[in-house]
Amino acid sequence: MRAKAVILGIETSCDETSAAVMADGVLLSNIISSQIVHHQYGGVVPELASRAHQKYIIPIVEEALVKAGTAKAELSAVAVAMGPGLMGALLVGVNFGKALAYGLGVPFIGVNHMEAHIYSNFIDQPVPAFPCLNLTVSGGHTQLVLMRDDFSYELIGETRDDAAGEAFDKVAKMLGLGYPGGPRVDALAREGNPKAIHFPRTMLLDDEFAFSFSGIKTAVLYYLRDNNLRSSDGTPAIPPALLADLCASFQASVVDVLVRKTMNASKKFGIRQIAVGGGVSANSSLRSRMTAAAADAGCDVFFPKIEYCTDNAAMTSVVGYRKYLRGFSSPLSSSAMSNLDIAAA
Ligand code: KG4
Ligand code: ZN
């Protein structure tokens, strides 16, 4: 039987060019091209990201359609991440998506990248029920968002400085682990002792649900300086066992804060469905600690499959699908917005 709602999702907000096809809520393809050009610079170079998206957008979309066995003419709508993200990177996906939707005469559906991270928990069954509390932890954001219904977002807390993923990446850089650092810190932390070094847990008592990770990052920097763990040219010189302990101890402090604040919010708002999303939701310690804390409190906790944690278009397509069913679409005059707010989604 022919599918009623076939959605092409497109994601180009940072350094992943991705396209996905979802038909009647079933994900048929999710192609992701991660730009390795940035690794030599130790972080994402915006201009290079835009250029790489330009190069890959058509082949990636073609591949997603071929893998799904879907012809362009079968598409019901095109859903694209509009922001937040790097402006030049977003523009590639947004303009391509608008042109394709216009050419096919189908709706164009703008998606907030952070709402897409939240909906990465809605790709496969079982999905969270509303009301639900979302912890979204990525390279650019750390947010606690309360949802009482589909597409209703109440931001109850976010970071005042570095995002959790950014802290992982900056600490990894200090430790000489390269970019992106989160997965490397996670892997090394498995060999280390999380109690070996005490790094601060910044709880910000003046604002219960705001986060701050810059203090933890600075504490790692001071630890390296005070213990002469940098060679004369500034590069780290850390014995392997201590490196593992540093990773485990830093990770424990970030995870502690994330779990405690999320569980406090769940208690305060009386919400027993908890969903975690964004690149840092791939972290093995965050997964195990949050799962244990939620079980103790009698809450259900959801994590996306690992391939839907970091940026991908599957999460864009599921938002597009659910918006399409409700008859939502965006005007072709709408534009990418680098600072798009979750509350404006
Ligand atoms: O969601 P994402 O792909 O991009 C943004 O929207 O920012 O998140 C990327 C972030 C990076 O900071 C990366 O280091 C972090 O997610 N990350 C992790 C892990 N995997 C990715 N952080 C900790 N542990 C991981 N296993
Ligand atoms: Zn993201």
Short mmCIF file of C-alpha atoms and ligand atoms in Angstrom, two decimals:
data_model
loop_
_atom_site.label_atom_id
_atom_site.label_comp_id
_atom_site.label_asym_id
_atom_site.label_seq_id
_atom_site.Cartn_x
_atom_site.Cartn_y
_atom_site.Cartn_z
CA MET A 1 0.00 0.00 0.00
CA ARG A 2 1.24 3.48 -0.85
CA ALA A 3 2.40 5.48 2.20
CA LYS A 4 0.25 8.50 3.08
CA ALA A 5 2.95 10.70 4.63
CA VAL A 6 6.46 10.48 3.23
CA ILE A 7 8.82 13.02 4.78
CA LEU A 8 12.34 13.95 3.71
CA GLY A 9 14.30 15.32 6.68
CA ILE A 10 17.44 17.45 6.21
CA GLU A 11 19.99 18.47 8.85
CA THR A 12 22.95 20.81 8.20
CA SER A 13 23.17 22.88 11.40
CA CYS A 14 26.81 22.14 12.26
CA ASP A 15 29.31 19.64 10.86
CA GLU A 16 27.05 16.76 9.81
CA THR A 17 25.29 16.72 6.44
CA SER A 18 22.35 14.38 6.89
CA ALA A 19 19.15 13.34 5.10
CA ALA A 20 16.49 10.84 6.15
CA VAL A 21 13.22 9.47 4.79
CA MET A 22 10.30 8.56 7.04
CA ALA A 23 7.11 7.01 5.63
CA ASP A 24 4.00 6.85 7.85
CA GLY A 25 6.21 7.11 10.93
CA VAL A 26 8.65 4.37 9.86
CA LEU A 27 12.24 5.46 9.31
CA LEU A 28 13.42 4.15 5.92
CA SER A 29 16.85 5.77 5.74
CA ASN A 30 19.14 8.06 7.73
CA ILE A 31 22.35 9.00 5.93
CA ILE A 32 24.96 11.02 7.84
CA SER A 33 28.18 12.45 6.44
CA SER A 34 30.44 13.72 9.25
CA GLN A 35 32.90 16.36 8.10
CA ILE A 36 36.41 15.25 9.04
CA VAL A 37 37.98 18.43 7.62
CA HIS A 38 37.59 20.11 11.06
CA HIS A 39 39.64 17.57 13.03
CA GLN A 40 42.99 19.14 12.10
CA TYR A 41 41.77 22.49 13.56
CA GLY A 42 40.55 21.07 16.88
CA GLY A 43 37.00 22.38 16.37
CA VAL A 44 34.39 23.20 13.74
CA VAL A 45 35.46 25.92 11.24
CA PRO A 46 32.16 27.53 10.12
CA GLU A 47 33.29 28.48 6.61
CA LEU A 48 34.59 24.96 5.93
CA ALA A 49 31.35 23.49 7.30
CA SER A 50 29.22 25.51 4.83
CA ARG A 51 31.43 24.52 1.92
CA ALA A 52 31.28 20.83 2.84
CA HIS A 53 27.46 20.97 3.14
CA GLN A 54 27.31 22.53 -0.36
CA LYS A 55 29.37 19.66 -1.70
CA TYR A 56 27.47 16.86 0.02
CA ILE A 57 23.85 17.98 0.25
CA ILE A 58 22.74 16.60 -3.14
CA PRO A 59 24.58 13.24 -2.93
CA ILE A 60 23.39 12.71 0.66
CA VAL A 61 19.75 13.47 -0.20
CA GLU A 62 19.99 11.20 -3.27
CA GLU A 63 21.46 8.42 -1.14
CA ALA A 64 18.71 8.77 1.47
CA LEU A 65 16.03 8.54 -1.24
CA VAL A 66 17.68 5.56 -2.96
CA LYS A 67 18.16 3.68 0.33
CA ALA A 68 14.50 4.33 1.21
CA GLY A 69 13.37 3.23 -2.28
CA THR A 70 11.50 6.53 -2.54
CA ALA A 71 11.15 8.70 -5.64
CA LYS A 72 11.14 12.51 -5.18
CA ALA A 73 7.60 12.58 -6.58
CA GLU A 74 6.42 10.43 -3.66
CA LEU A 75 7.48 12.99 -1.02
CA SER A 76 4.63 14.58 0.95
CA ALA A 77 6.78 17.26 2.64
CA VAL A 78 10.36 18.41 3.19
CA ALA A 79 11.40 19.10 6.81
CA VAL A 80 14.60 21.01 7.54
CA ALA A 81 16.51 22.15 10.65
CA MET A 82 16.17 25.99 10.68
CA GLY A 83 18.35 26.65 13.75
CA PRO A 84 19.97 27.01 16.17
CA GLY A 85 23.32 26.37 14.52
CA LEU A 86 25.96 27.90 12.27
CA MET A 87 24.27 30.36 9.92
CA GLY A 88 26.24 29.46 6.78
CA ALA A 89 25.74 25.75 7.48
CA LEU A 90 21.99 26.07 8.14
CA LEU A 91 21.46 28.11 4.97
CA VAL A 92 22.62 25.24 2.78
CA GLY A 93 20.01 22.80 4.11
CA VAL A 94 17.25 25.41 4.43
CA ASN A 95 17.65 26.81 0.92
CA PHE A 96 18.01 23.37 -0.62
CA GLY A 97 14.91 22.15 1.26
CA LYS A 98 12.84 25.18 0.33
CA ALA A 99 13.80 24.87 -3.35
CA LEU A 100 12.96 21.15 -3.37
CA ALA A 101 9.60 21.67 -1.64
CA TYR A 102 8.79 24.51 -4.05
CA GLY A 103 9.76 22.44 -7.08
CA LEU A 104 7.67 19.47 -5.92
CA GLY A 105 4.75 21.64 -4.77
CA VAL A 106 4.75 20.07 -1.27
CA PRO A 107 4.83 21.72 2.18
CA PHE A 108 8.11 22.95 3.61
CA ILE A 109 8.32 22.28 7.37
CA GLY A 110 10.84 24.20 9.49
CA VAL A 111 12.18 22.26 12.48
CA ASN A 112 14.04 23.60 15.51
CA HIS A 113 17.27 21.60 15.90
CA MET A 114 16.74 21.33 19.68
CA GLU A 115 13.17 20.07 19.30
CA ALA A 116 14.58 17.51 16.88
CA HIS A 117 17.03 16.34 19.58
CA ILE A 118 14.06 15.96 21.93
CA TYR A 119 12.14 13.98 19.30
CA SER A 120 15.06 11.61 18.73
CA ASN A 121 13.32 9.69 21.52
CA PHE A 122 10.19 9.42 19.37
CA ILE A 123 11.73 7.59 16.41
CA ASP A 124 11.40 4.05 17.74
CA GLN A 125 8.88 2.56 20.18
CA PRO A 126 8.34 2.87 23.09
CA VAL A 127 8.13 6.67 23.16
CA PRO A 128 7.77 8.96 26.21
CA ALA A 129 4.25 9.97 27.23
CA PHE A 130 3.30 13.58 28.05
CA PRO A 131 3.95 15.36 30.32
CA CYS A 132 7.62 14.63 29.94
CA LEU A 133 10.84 16.23 31.12
CA ASN A 134 13.63 16.51 28.55
CA LEU A 135 17.31 16.96 29.26
CA THR A 136 18.96 18.03 26.00
CA VAL A 137 22.74 17.96 26.16
CA SER A 138 24.69 18.81 23.03
CA GLY A 139 27.81 20.66 21.92
CA GLY A 140 25.98 23.99 21.87
CA HIS A 141 23.18 23.60 24.44
CA THR A 142 22.26 22.17 27.83
CA GLN A 143 18.56 22.54 28.51
CA LEU A 144 15.82 21.17 30.73
CA VAL A 145 12.56 21.41 28.83
CA LEU A 146 9.14 20.46 30.13
CA MET A 147 6.64 19.23 27.53
CA ARG A 148 2.97 18.91 28.40
CA ASP A 149 2.02 18.04 24.82
CA ASP A 150 3.48 17.65 21.32
CA PHE A 151 5.41 20.82 20.31
CA SER A 152 4.79 22.60 23.63
CA TYR A 153 8.11 23.57 25.18
CA GLU A 154 8.67 25.21 28.56
CA LEU A 155 12.36 25.94 29.10
CA ILE A 156 12.92 25.50 32.82
CA GLY A 157 16.71 25.74 32.85
CA GLU A 158 19.76 26.02 30.64
CA THR A 159 23.48 26.59 30.89
CA ARG A 160 24.79 30.03 31.72
CA ASP A 161 28.15 29.38 30.09
CA ASP A 162 29.54 26.25 28.39
CA ALA A 163 27.25 23.48 27.17
CA ALA A 164 27.96 20.02 28.59
CA GLY A 165 29.33 18.78 25.22
CA GLU A 166 31.46 21.90 24.89
CA ALA A 167 32.99 21.19 28.33
CA PHE A 168 33.78 17.61 27.20
CA ASP A 169 35.38 18.94 24.00
CA LYS A 170 37.42 21.66 25.75
CA VAL A 171 38.67 19.32 28.47
CA ALA A 172 39.53 16.70 25.83
CA LYS A 173 41.57 19.34 24.01
CA MET A 174 43.43 20.24 27.24
CA LEU A 175 44.18 16.53 27.73
CA GLY A 176 45.49 16.22 24.16
CA LEU A 177 42.65 13.95 23.01
CA GLY A 178 41.65 15.83 19.84
CA TYR A 179 38.21 16.76 18.50
CA PRO A 180 35.41 15.86 19.10
CA GLY A 181 36.46 14.93 22.59
CA GLY A 182 33.27 13.62 24.20
CA PRO A 183 33.47 10.06 22.87
CA ARG A 184 37.22 9.85 23.68
CA VAL A 185 36.77 11.06 27.26
CA ASP A 186 33.90 8.57 27.64
CA ALA A 187 36.09 5.68 26.37
CA LEU A 188 39.09 6.56 28.55
CA ALA A 189 36.90 7.16 31.61
CA ARG A 190 35.89 3.48 31.57
CA GLU A 191 39.49 2.61 32.58
CA GLY A 192 39.72 5.28 35.29
CA ASN A 193 38.56 5.95 38.85
CA PRO A 194 35.80 8.61 38.99
CA LYS A 195 36.70 9.35 42.63
CA ALA A 196 40.43 9.81 42.05
CA ILE A 197 40.26 13.62 41.76
CA HIS A 198 37.49 15.80 43.11
CA PHE A 199 36.28 18.40 40.60
CA PRO A 200 33.54 20.86 41.59
CA ARG A 201 29.83 20.19 41.07
CA THR A 202 28.35 23.59 40.28
CA MET A 203 24.73 23.51 41.46
CA LEU A 204 23.87 27.30 41.22
CA LEU A 205 21.54 27.49 44.18
CA ASP A 206 20.17 30.89 43.10
CA ASP A 207 18.60 29.25 40.05
CA GLU A 208 17.73 25.60 40.70
CA PHE A 209 17.69 24.44 37.10
CA ALA A 210 20.40 26.56 35.47
CA PHE A 211 23.72 24.86 34.68
CA SER A 212 27.33 26.04 34.65
CA PHE A 213 30.22 23.93 33.39
CA SER A 214 32.97 26.50 32.95
CA GLY A 215 34.15 26.04 36.58
CA ILE A 216 34.70 22.31 36.09
CA LYS A 217 36.67 22.99 32.93
CA THR A 218 38.85 25.58 34.72
CA ALA A 219 39.41 23.16 37.62
CA VAL A 220 40.84 20.61 35.15
CA LEU A 221 43.11 23.31 33.69
CA TYR A 222 44.40 24.27 37.17
CA TYR A 223 44.92 20.61 38.06
CA LEU A 224 47.16 20.17 34.98
CA ARG A 225 49.06 23.38 35.78
CA ASP A 226 49.50 22.70 39.50
CA ASN A 227 50.69 19.14 38.92
CA ASN A 228 53.14 20.05 36.14
CA LEU A 229 51.29 17.93 33.62
CA ARG A 230 52.14 20.14 30.67
CA SER A 231 55.47 20.02 28.85
CA SER A 232 57.38 23.24 28.14
CA ASP A 233 55.58 23.75 24.79
CA GLY A 234 52.19 23.57 26.56
CA THR A 235 51.23 20.11 25.28
CA PRO A 236 49.88 17.70 27.90
CA ALA A 237 52.30 15.15 29.36
CA ILE A 238 50.06 12.87 31.40
CA PRO A 239 50.80 9.25 32.40
CA PRO A 240 48.09 6.91 30.95
CA ALA A 241 46.62 5.80 34.32
CA LEU A 242 46.29 9.43 35.47
CA LEU A 243 44.76 10.40 32.12
CA ALA A 244 42.05 7.76 32.62
CA ASP A 245 41.45 9.00 36.20
CA LEU A 246 41.22 12.61 34.97
CA CYS A 247 38.64 11.64 32.33
CA ALA A 248 36.61 9.56 34.79
CA SER A 249 36.69 12.27 37.50
CA PHE A 250 35.78 15.11 35.12
CA GLN A 251 32.99 13.03 33.57
CA ALA A 252 31.65 12.12 37.02
CA SER A 253 31.33 15.80 37.97
CA VAL A 254 29.41 16.70 34.79
CA VAL A 255 27.17 13.63 35.00
CA ASP A 256 26.49 14.22 38.71
CA VAL A 257 25.18 17.72 38.02
CA LEU A 258 23.09 16.60 35.03
CA VAL A 259 21.49 13.72 36.92
CA ARG A 260 20.87 15.67 40.15
CA LYS A 261 19.27 18.66 38.41
CA THR A 262 17.10 16.46 36.20
CA MET A 263 15.87 14.37 39.12
CA ASN A 264 15.22 17.55 41.20
CA ALA A 265 13.14 18.95 38.32
CA SER A 266 11.25 15.68 37.94
CA LYS A 267 10.38 15.81 41.64
CA LYS A 268 9.50 19.49 41.73
CA PHE A 269 7.19 19.33 38.68
CA GLY A 270 5.90 15.83 39.49
CA ILE A 271 6.92 14.47 36.05
CA ARG A 272 7.82 10.80 35.87
CA GLN A 273 8.68 10.52 32.17
CA ILE A 274 12.27 11.63 31.55
CA ALA A 275 13.90 11.79 28.11
CA VAL A 276 17.54 12.60 27.43
CA GLY A 277 18.78 13.73 23.99
CA GLY A 278 21.68 15.44 22.15
CA GLY A 279 25.24 14.28 21.52
CA VAL A 280 26.11 13.87 25.21
CA SER A 281 23.17 11.46 25.65
CA ALA A 282 25.51 8.91 24.01
CA ASN A 283 27.70 9.09 27.14
CA SER A 284 27.82 5.69 28.84
CA SER A 285 28.05 7.06 32.38
CA LEU A 286 25.17 9.52 31.87
CA ARG A 287 23.08 6.62 30.54
CA SER A 288 23.80 4.29 33.45
CA ARG A 289 23.63 6.92 36.22
CA MET A 290 20.40 8.50 34.92
CA THR A 291 18.82 5.07 34.46
CA ALA A 292 19.66 4.13 38.06
CA ALA A 293 18.45 7.47 39.50
CA ALA A 294 15.18 7.29 37.53
CA ALA A 295 14.56 3.70 38.68
CA ASP A 296 15.12 4.74 42.32
CA ALA A 297 12.56 7.54 41.91
CA GLY A 298 10.05 5.32 40.08
CA CYS A 299 10.42 7.25 36.80
CA ASP A 300 10.69 5.97 33.23
CA VAL A 301 13.77 7.17 31.38
CA PHE A 302 14.33 7.26 27.61
CA PHE A 303 17.54 7.57 25.61
CA PRO A 304 17.78 7.67 21.81
CA LYS A 305 19.56 4.88 19.96
CA ILE A 306 23.25 5.84 19.77
CA GLU A 307 22.97 6.77 16.06
CA TYR A 308 20.25 9.33 16.88
CA CYS A 309 22.19 11.05 19.70
CA THR A 310 24.58 13.18 17.66
CA ASP A 311 23.26 15.29 14.78
CA ASN A 312 21.18 13.35 12.25
CA ALA A 313 18.18 13.90 9.97
CA ALA A 314 16.12 11.00 11.35
CA MET A 315 15.19 13.27 14.26
CA THR A 316 14.32 16.09 11.83
CA SER A 317 12.09 13.76 9.80
CA VAL A 318 10.14 12.54 12.85
CA VAL A 319 9.32 16.14 13.86
CA GLY A 320 8.39 16.83 10.21
CA TYR A 321 6.15 13.76 10.18
CA ARG A 322 4.31 14.72 13.38
CA LYS A 323 3.92 18.35 12.22
CA TYR A 324 2.71 17.21 8.79
CA LEU A 325 -0.01 15.06 10.39
CA ARG A 326 -1.20 18.17 12.25
CA GLY A 327 -1.21 20.24 9.07
CA PHE A 328 1.70 22.48 10.11
CA SER A 329 3.91 23.99 7.42
CA SER A 330 6.28 26.96 7.20
CA PRO A 331 6.17 29.75 4.63
CA LEU A 332 8.86 29.66 1.96
CA SER A 333 9.81 33.14 3.15
CA SER A 334 10.98 31.69 6.51
CA SER A 335 14.71 31.74 7.03
CA ALA A 336 17.44 30.00 8.96
CA MET A 337 18.07 31.46 12.43
CA SER A 338 21.35 30.81 14.21
CA ASN A 339 19.86 31.55 17.66
CA LEU A 340 16.43 29.99 17.22
CA ASP A 341 14.82 29.59 20.63
CA ILE A 342 13.19 26.29 21.69
CA ALA A 343 10.18 28.25 22.99
CA ALA A 344 9.70 29.69 19.47
CA ALA A 345 9.55 26.23 17.87
O1 KG4 B 1 24.12 17.06 19.34
P1 KG4 B 1 25.48 17.14 18.77
O2 KG4 B 1 25.87 16.15 17.70
O3 KG4 B 1 25.77 18.54 18.15
C1 KG4 B 1 25.24 19.73 18.62
O4 KG4 B 1 24.02 19.98 18.40
O5 KG4 B 1 26.03 20.45 19.29
O6 KG4 B 1 26.47 17.04 20.01
C2 KG4 B 1 27.85 17.00 19.84
C3 KG4 B 1 28.49 16.96 21.21
C4 KG4 B 1 30.00 17.14 21.17
O7 KG4 B 1 30.34 18.12 22.12
C5 KG4 B 1 30.53 15.76 21.54
O8 KG4 B 1 31.77 15.79 22.19
C6 KG4 B 1 29.43 15.27 22.46
O9 KG4 B 1 28.23 15.69 21.83
N1 KG4 B 1 29.44 13.81 22.60
C7 KG4 B 1 29.71 13.17 23.77
C8 KG4 B 1 29.68 11.78 23.49
N2 KG4 B 1 29.38 11.62 22.16
C9 KG4 B 1 29.23 12.87 21.64
N3 KG4 B 1 29.98 13.65 24.98
C10 KG4 B 1 30.21 12.76 25.97
N4 KG4 B 1 30.22 11.43 25.78
C11 KG4 B 1 29.95 10.89 24.58
N5 KG4 B 1 29.96 9.56 24.40
ZN ZN B 2 22.73 18.86 17.71
#
